[in-house]
Amino acid sequence: MRELKTVIDEIAAEYRACEERGQVATYIPELAKVDIGSFGICAVTADGAVASAGDAEIPFSIQSVSKVFTLTLALGKIGDALWRRVGREPSGNSFNSIVQLEYEKGIPRNPFINAGALAVADVVLAGHAPKVALGEILRFLHFVADDDSIQIDEAVARSEQATGYRNVALANYMRAFGNLSNPVEMVLGVYFHHCAIAMNCVQLAMAGRYLAFSGRHPTTGARVVSPERARRINALMLTCGHYDGSGDFAYRVGLPSKSGVGGGILAIVPGKASIAVWSPGLDGQGNSVLGSLALEMLAKRMGWSIFGA
Ligand code: GLU
C-alpha cells in the first residue's frame, strides 16, 4: 500500500489541473457563484491520521450529503418504522423526479432521493419547530465532526427556498398521500436548511468516521450508532448514494458514498477511512465529475474498493 498522503497529493495535483470539470449546479442560483476550479480532498484513517490536499479547508454547500446525517437521526428516532414510509431500493430516476411517487403511492424509493429525504426531514421535525430540528442536526454534526463551527449558509438556504419549486411539488404530493405529518412549509424549511449546511472536506471526512468505524466516535470511543446501523447506512450509500449514477459509481469506485449538487462526496472505506472530496463541476446526474474520478483513483491506488483490489 502506498503512503496515503503521497497518493492524496498526487490526486490533488492531477485533478486541480484538469480542464474537463462538468458544470456547476445553476438551478440553485447561489450555487452557480462557486468557483468551478476548486478541488479539495481529505481522508481520515482508523489511527486518527488526517491527510488532505487542495482546497480541503474551504467550506462548500454539502447539499444532499446532509441526507446521510438526517437519515442517521431519523433512524435514531423511529428505527425500522422509517421503512414503512421510505424504501431501500435504487430509484434509477433523477434525484428530483416526481414520476415514481405517483405509481408507488407516495412512498419514495430511498432516503437519498429528494422525496425520501423530505420524509426523513418530517421524521426529524417530529412536531417541533424547524429551528429545533435544525439545531439537533447541527449539534449532531458538531459531535461527529468534533467541530462546533459548522453552520448553515443562510444565503444558500434562501436561494433554494426561493427557487425550489420541484421540492415544493414533491412535498405537497407526499402530503396528499399521507406520507408527511408536519406542515409542508415546515418540512421544506428543514430540508432546504439542512441541504445548505456548509462544511469543508476535513470537517466532512471527520463527520463520516462513525460510518467507517462500526458506529463509534473514534476519538472518544462513544457509540454514535450500532455497528449494524452503520453497516446498513453504508449499504444504502452504496446502492442509492449517487441517484441514477449509483450503479456506475459502485462499478468504478466501489465505496459506499453520498454525493451532493454542491460537488461534495463523502465516501466510506469500512474499517479503514472516511473520505471527503469536493469539486463543484457536476455530470448529467448531479454527481461531481472530478470528485468521482479522484475517488476512483484513490480507491485503486490504496486498494480500498470493498469489492477487492
Ligand atoms: N438541495 C438540493 C435539492 O433539493 C439537493 C440535491 C442534491 O444535492 O442532490 O435539489
Tab-separated table of C-alpha atoms and ligand atoms in Angstrom:
chain	number	residue	atom	x	y	z
A	1	MET	CA	0.000	0.000	0.000
A	2	ARG	CA	1.396	3.401	-0.930
A	3	GLU	CA	1.618	6.124	1.660
A	4	LEU	CA	-1.780	7.846	1.881
A	5	LYS	CA	-0.530	11.433	1.967
A	6	THR	CA	1.591	10.890	-1.140
A	7	VAL	CA	-1.382	9.441	-3.012
A	8	ILE	CA	-3.675	12.294	-1.869
A	9	ASP	CA	-1.109	14.887	-3.013
A	10	GLU	CA	-0.728	13.201	-6.400
A	11	ILE	CA	-4.502	13.099	-6.885
A	12	ALA	CA	-4.915	16.771	-5.928
A	13	ALA	CA	-2.106	17.786	-8.293
A	14	GLU	CA	-3.653	15.810	-11.137
A	15	TYR	CA	-7.252	16.962	-10.712
A	16	ARG	CA	-6.592	20.584	-9.808
A	17	ALA	CA	-5.014	20.913	-13.230
A	18	CYS	CA	-7.776	19.067	-15.063
A	19	GLU	CA	-9.880	21.080	-17.523
A	20	GLU	CA	-12.837	18.722	-18.028
A	21	ARG	CA	-14.832	19.572	-14.929
A	22	GLY	CA	-18.534	19.354	-15.829
A	23	GLN	CA	-20.918	22.181	-14.902
A	24	VAL	CA	-21.732	23.810	-11.573
A	25	ALA	CA	-25.365	23.484	-10.457
A	26	THR	CA	-27.293	26.562	-11.547
A	27	TYR	CA	-30.837	25.644	-10.543
A	28	ILE	CA	-29.977	26.901	-7.056
A	29	PRO	CA	-28.709	30.388	-8.046
A	30	GLU	CA	-26.378	30.754	-5.063
A	31	LEU	CA	-24.509	27.559	-6.042
A	32	ALA	CA	-23.793	28.968	-9.511
A	33	LYS	CA	-21.421	31.511	-7.898
A	34	VAL	CA	-18.940	28.851	-6.755
A	35	ASP	CA	-15.500	28.739	-8.414
A	36	ILE	CA	-15.521	25.696	-10.699
A	37	GLY	CA	-11.726	25.475	-10.358
A	38	SER	CA	-11.952	24.415	-6.704
A	39	PHE	CA	-10.744	20.965	-5.714
A	40	GLY	CA	-10.267	19.601	-2.201
A	41	ILE	CA	-9.778	16.163	-0.706
A	42	CYS	CA	-9.318	14.732	2.786
A	43	ALA	CA	-9.078	11.204	4.191
A	44	VAL	CA	-9.157	10.307	7.882
A	45	THR	CA	-7.908	6.837	8.805
A	46	ALA	CA	-8.523	4.490	11.737
A	47	ASP	CA	-5.365	5.652	13.550
A	48	GLY	CA	-6.690	9.234	13.509
A	49	ALA	CA	-4.321	10.424	10.767
A	50	VAL	CA	-5.743	13.203	8.579
A	51	ALA	CA	-4.384	13.524	5.028
A	52	SER	CA	-5.667	16.431	2.967
A	53	ALA	CA	-4.750	18.445	-0.098
A	54	GLY	CA	-6.017	21.260	-2.312
A	55	ASP	CA	-8.964	23.350	-1.127
A	56	ALA	CA	-9.690	20.970	1.751
A	57	GLU	CA	-10.363	23.795	4.192
A	58	ILE	CA	-12.710	25.872	2.046
A	59	PRO	CA	-16.370	25.366	3.052
A	60	PHE	CA	-18.855	24.306	0.395
A	61	SER	CA	-22.569	23.544	0.370
A	62	ILE	CA	-22.901	19.884	1.345
A	63	GLN	CA	-26.407	19.648	-0.156
A	64	SER	CA	-27.501	16.004	-0.396
A	65	VAL	CA	-24.552	14.696	1.599
A	66	SER	CA	-26.534	16.043	4.569
A	67	LYS	CA	-29.095	13.296	3.904
A	68	VAL	CA	-26.717	10.718	5.398
A	69	PHE	CA	-26.816	12.589	8.701
A	70	THR	CA	-30.567	13.250	8.723
A	71	LEU	CA	-31.135	9.565	7.921
A	72	THR	CA	-28.968	8.631	10.909
A	73	LEU	CA	-31.040	10.922	13.154
A	74	ALA	CA	-34.381	9.661	11.806
A	75	LEU	CA	-33.347	6.024	12.363
A	76	GLY	CA	-32.322	7.006	15.881
A	77	LYS	CA	-35.815	8.404	16.477
A	78	ILE	CA	-38.095	5.758	14.986
A	79	GLY	CA	-35.786	2.890	13.962
A	80	ASP	CA	-37.094	0.443	11.381
A	81	ALA	CA	-40.532	2.091	11.384
A	82	LEU	CA	-38.920	4.519	8.922
A	83	TRP	CA	-39.053	1.774	6.284
A	84	ARG	CA	-42.832	1.895	6.239
A	85	ARG	CA	-42.521	5.398	4.773
A	86	VAL	CA	-39.395	5.143	2.600
A	87	GLY	CA	-37.984	2.288	0.506
A	88	ARG	CA	-34.449	0.956	0.258
A	89	GLU	CA	-34.088	0.459	-3.495
A	90	PRO	CA	-32.113	2.489	-6.019
A	91	SER	CA	-34.522	4.722	-7.918
A	92	GLY	CA	-32.956	4.662	-11.373
A	93	ASN	CA	-34.518	8.110	-11.711
A	94	SER	CA	-33.147	11.604	-11.297
A	95	PHE	CA	-32.827	12.936	-7.759
A	96	ASN	CA	-35.823	15.250	-8.009
A	97	SER	CA	-38.150	13.028	-10.054
A	98	ILE	CA	-41.857	13.016	-9.207
A	99	VAL	CA	-42.904	10.271	-11.651
A	100	GLN	CA	-42.164	7.262	-9.437
A	101	LEU	CA	-44.039	8.763	-6.491
A	102	GLU	CA	-47.285	8.573	-8.414
A	103	TYR	CA	-47.283	4.855	-9.085
A	104	GLU	CA	-45.607	3.967	-5.802
A	105	LYS	CA	-48.323	5.838	-3.870
A	106	GLY	CA	-46.211	8.492	-2.199
A	107	ILE	CA	-43.569	6.101	-0.797
A	108	PRO	CA	-40.181	7.323	-2.094
A	109	ARG	CA	-37.778	4.662	-3.327
A	110	ASN	CA	-34.995	5.511	-0.885
A	111	PRO	CA	-33.976	8.136	1.699
A	112	PHE	CA	-31.471	9.853	-0.577
A	113	ILE	CA	-33.678	10.982	-3.436
A	114	ASN	CA	-35.303	14.319	-2.639
A	115	ALA	CA	-38.723	12.814	-1.898
A	116	GLY	CA	-37.169	10.299	0.509
A	117	ALA	CA	-35.160	12.999	2.242
A	118	LEU	CA	-38.346	15.041	2.716
A	119	ALA	CA	-39.948	12.081	4.530
A	120	VAL	CA	-36.793	11.796	6.643
A	121	ALA	CA	-36.917	15.557	7.417
A	122	ASP	CA	-40.538	15.068	8.511
A	123	VAL	CA	-39.403	12.401	10.996
A	124	VAL	CA	-36.580	14.591	12.332
A	125	LEU	CA	-39.023	17.502	12.670
A	126	ALA	CA	-41.390	15.344	14.761
A	127	GLY	CA	-43.804	18.109	15.703
A	128	HIS	CA	-41.106	20.552	16.819
A	129	ALA	CA	-40.354	23.962	15.356
A	130	PRO	CA	-37.989	23.774	12.330
A	131	LYS	CA	-35.385	25.702	14.365
A	132	VAL	CA	-35.331	22.945	16.972
A	133	ALA	CA	-34.883	20.221	14.333
A	134	LEU	CA	-32.106	22.196	12.632
A	135	GLY	CA	-30.419	22.747	15.982
A	136	GLU	CA	-30.476	18.990	16.530
A	137	ILE	CA	-28.967	18.319	13.078
A	138	LEU	CA	-26.193	20.865	13.671
A	139	ARG	CA	-25.456	19.534	17.153
A	140	PHE	CA	-25.149	16.032	15.725
A	141	LEU	CA	-22.676	17.281	13.102
A	142	HIS	CA	-20.682	19.195	15.715
A	143	PHE	CA	-20.452	15.977	17.742
A	144	VAL	CA	-19.468	13.593	14.937
A	145	ALA	CA	-17.058	16.056	13.302
A	146	ASP	CA	-15.606	17.268	16.618
A	147	ASP	CA	-16.145	20.797	15.350
A	148	ASP	CA	-18.625	23.334	16.710
A	149	SER	CA	-18.025	25.848	13.927
A	150	ILE	CA	-20.177	24.033	11.303
A	151	GLN	CA	-23.076	26.268	10.269
A	152	ILE	CA	-25.886	26.685	7.773
A	153	ASP	CA	-25.185	29.019	4.844
A	154	GLU	CA	-28.307	31.164	5.030
A	155	ALA	CA	-27.788	32.652	1.555
A	156	VAL	CA	-27.867	29.164	0.008
A	157	ALA	CA	-30.937	28.205	2.061
A	158	ARG	CA	-32.793	31.363	0.946
A	159	SER	CA	-31.735	30.798	-2.662
A	160	GLU	CA	-33.114	27.272	-2.666
A	161	GLN	CA	-36.239	28.282	-0.785
A	162	ALA	CA	-36.932	30.902	-3.459
A	163	THR	CA	-36.485	28.510	-6.388
A	164	GLY	CA	-37.212	25.017	-5.057
A	165	TYR	CA	-40.449	24.545	-6.992
A	166	ARG	CA	-39.868	20.854	-7.615
A	167	ASN	CA	-39.251	20.137	-3.955
A	168	VAL	CA	-42.386	22.092	-3.061
A	169	ALA	CA	-44.289	19.910	-5.540
A	170	LEU	CA	-42.764	16.698	-4.128
A	171	ALA	CA	-43.613	17.673	-0.555
A	172	ASN	CA	-47.205	18.565	-1.400
A	173	TYR	CA	-47.587	15.362	-3.357
A	174	MET	CA	-46.338	13.274	-0.466
A	175	ARG	CA	-48.561	15.100	1.970
A	176	ALA	CA	-51.511	14.251	-0.319
A	177	PHE	CA	-50.586	10.565	0.058
A	178	GLY	CA	-50.396	10.983	3.841
A	179	ASN	CA	-46.628	10.485	3.924
A	180	LEU	CA	-45.805	13.785	5.661
A	181	SER	CA	-47.257	14.524	9.054
A	182	ASN	CA	-45.944	18.053	9.635
A	183	PRO	CA	-46.996	21.117	7.617
A	184	VAL	CA	-45.369	21.098	4.173
A	185	GLU	CA	-43.707	24.518	4.676
A	186	MET	CA	-42.055	23.343	7.875
A	187	VAL	CA	-40.722	20.133	6.303
A	188	LEU	CA	-39.382	22.120	3.348
A	189	GLY	CA	-37.811	24.663	5.696
A	190	VAL	CA	-35.868	21.902	7.471
A	191	TYR	CA	-34.932	20.247	4.180
A	192	PHE	CA	-33.662	23.429	2.464
A	193	HIS	CA	-31.672	24.446	5.513
A	194	HIS	CA	-30.005	21.079	6.123
A	195	CYS	CA	-29.030	20.944	2.439
A	196	ALA	CA	-27.496	24.420	2.909
A	197	ILE	CA	-25.091	23.322	5.655
A	198	ALA	CA	-21.562	24.426	4.746
A	199	MET	CA	-18.606	22.183	5.553
A	200	ASN	CA	-15.102	21.744	4.256
A	201	CYS	CA	-13.515	18.427	3.256
A	202	VAL	CA	-11.724	17.985	6.588
A	203	GLN	CA	-14.939	18.534	8.560
A	204	LEU	CA	-16.916	16.222	6.298
A	205	ALA	CA	-14.348	13.411	6.420
A	206	MET	CA	-14.278	13.736	10.224
A	207	ALA	CA	-18.084	13.636	10.345
A	208	GLY	CA	-18.171	10.368	8.362
A	209	ARG	CA	-15.906	8.481	10.761
A	210	TYR	CA	-18.723	6.794	12.683
A	211	LEU	CA	-19.753	5.065	9.448
A	212	ALA	CA	-16.208	3.888	8.751
A	213	PHE	CA	-15.511	2.655	12.258
A	214	SER	CA	-18.520	0.475	13.157
A	215	GLY	CA	-20.683	3.257	14.527
A	216	ARG	CA	-18.140	4.527	17.041
A	217	HIS	CA	-16.817	8.009	17.539
A	218	PRO	CA	-13.113	7.198	17.189
A	219	THR	CA	-11.688	9.931	19.427
A	220	THR	CA	-13.910	9.291	22.437
A	221	GLY	CA	-14.909	5.694	21.729
A	222	ALA	CA	-18.558	6.786	22.224
A	223	ARG	CA	-21.145	4.848	20.264
A	224	VAL	CA	-22.913	7.036	17.686
A	225	VAL	CA	-24.939	4.189	16.158
A	226	SER	CA	-24.773	0.406	16.447
A	227	PRO	CA	-22.347	-1.439	14.136
A	228	GLU	CA	-25.376	-2.918	12.383
A	229	ARG	CA	-26.865	0.505	11.695
A	230	ALA	CA	-23.565	1.844	10.366
A	231	ARG	CA	-23.329	-1.171	8.054
A	232	ARG	CA	-26.859	-0.602	6.782
A	233	ILE	CA	-26.385	3.109	6.163
A	234	ASN	CA	-23.248	2.203	4.213
A	235	ALA	CA	-25.280	-0.295	2.163
A	236	LEU	CA	-27.776	2.429	1.267
A	237	MET	CA	-24.964	4.805	0.340
A	238	LEU	CA	-23.506	2.186	-1.981
A	239	THR	CA	-26.794	1.356	-3.704
A	240	CYS	CA	-28.522	4.756	-3.688
A	241	GLY	CA	-25.912	7.425	-2.899
A	242	HIS	CA	-25.432	8.707	-6.438
A	243	TYR	CA	-29.010	8.745	-7.707
A	244	ASP	CA	-29.291	7.228	-11.159
A	245	GLY	CA	-25.478	7.107	-11.329
A	246	SER	CA	-25.209	4.775	-8.300
A	247	GLY	CA	-24.539	1.587	-10.265
A	248	ASP	CA	-21.826	3.179	-12.338
A	249	PHE	CA	-20.218	4.718	-9.250
A	250	ALA	CA	-20.154	1.319	-7.487
A	251	TYR	CA	-18.616	-0.191	-10.617
A	252	ARG	CA	-15.913	2.446	-10.917
A	253	VAL	CA	-15.141	3.312	-7.287
A	254	GLY	CA	-16.605	0.509	-5.171
A	255	LEU	CA	-17.183	2.505	-1.969
A	256	PRO	CA	-20.343	3.481	-0.071
A	257	SER	CA	-20.613	7.187	-0.876
A	258	LYS	CA	-23.040	10.082	-0.978
A	259	SER	CA	-22.850	12.967	-3.396
A	260	GLY	CA	-24.407	16.427	-3.341
A	261	VAL	CA	-25.049	19.024	-6.039
A	262	GLY	CA	-22.578	21.342	-4.293
A	263	GLY	CA	-19.931	18.985	-5.724
A	264	GLY	CA	-19.058	17.203	-2.475
A	265	ILE	CA	-18.865	13.443	-1.977
A	266	LEU	CA	-18.487	11.577	1.323
A	267	ALA	CA	-17.014	8.100	0.793
A	268	ILE	CA	-16.582	5.375	3.408
A	269	VAL	CA	-13.939	2.663	3.439
A	270	PRO	CA	-15.342	0.347	6.140
A	271	GLY	CA	-12.786	-0.224	8.877
A	272	LYS	CA	-10.195	1.920	7.136
A	273	ALA	CA	-11.121	5.505	6.306
A	274	SER	CA	-13.649	8.275	5.852
A	275	ILE	CA	-13.006	10.438	2.799
A	276	ALA	CA	-14.438	13.735	1.563
A	277	VAL	CA	-13.776	15.223	-1.830
A	278	TRP	CA	-15.074	18.430	-3.369
A	279	SER	CA	-15.098	19.725	-6.922
A	280	PRO	CA	-18.203	21.717	-7.889
A	281	GLY	CA	-18.453	20.696	-11.584
A	282	LEU	CA	-21.209	18.082	-11.992
A	283	ASP	CA	-22.095	15.419	-14.543
A	284	GLY	CA	-25.589	14.946	-16.009
A	285	GLN	CA	-26.761	13.033	-12.922
A	286	GLY	CA	-25.688	15.738	-10.470
A	287	ASN	CA	-22.527	13.987	-9.236
A	288	SER	CA	-19.120	15.695	-9.065
A	289	VAL	CA	-17.091	14.791	-12.159
A	290	LEU	CA	-13.634	15.201	-10.659
A	291	GLY	CA	-14.772	14.034	-7.243
A	292	SER	CA	-15.803	10.688	-8.730
A	293	LEU	CA	-12.576	10.389	-10.717
A	294	ALA	CA	-10.474	11.272	-7.677
A	295	LEU	CA	-12.206	8.632	-5.558
A	296	GLU	CA	-11.787	6.080	-8.330
A	297	MET	CA	-8.058	6.776	-8.373
A	298	LEU	CA	-7.748	6.819	-4.577
A	299	ALA	CA	-9.632	3.512	-4.178
A	300	LYS	CA	-7.457	1.926	-6.852
A	301	ARG	CA	-4.114	3.164	-5.556
A	302	MET	CA	-4.913	2.297	-1.927
A	303	GLY	CA	-6.637	-0.988	-2.759
A	304	TRP	CA	-9.719	0.322	-0.934
A	305	SER	CA	-12.650	-0.851	-3.071
A	306	ILE	CA	-14.938	-3.027	-0.954
A	307	PHE	CA	-15.050	-5.437	-3.880
A	308	GLY	CA	-11.319	-6.221	-3.816
A	309	ALA	CA	-8.195	-4.860	-5.441
B	1	GLU	N1	-30.958	20.720	-2.118
B	1	GLU	C1	-30.846	20.012	-3.360
B	1	GLU	C2	-32.190	19.828	-3.991
B	1	GLU	O1	-33.122	19.573	-3.298
B	1	GLU	C3	-30.185	18.706	-3.109
B	1	GLU	C4	-29.909	17.922	-4.347
B	1	GLU	C5	-28.606	17.188	-4.330
B	1	GLU	O2	-27.641	17.576	-3.704
B	1	GLU	O3	-28.553	16.166	-4.996
B	1	GLU	O4	-32.390	19.941	-5.158
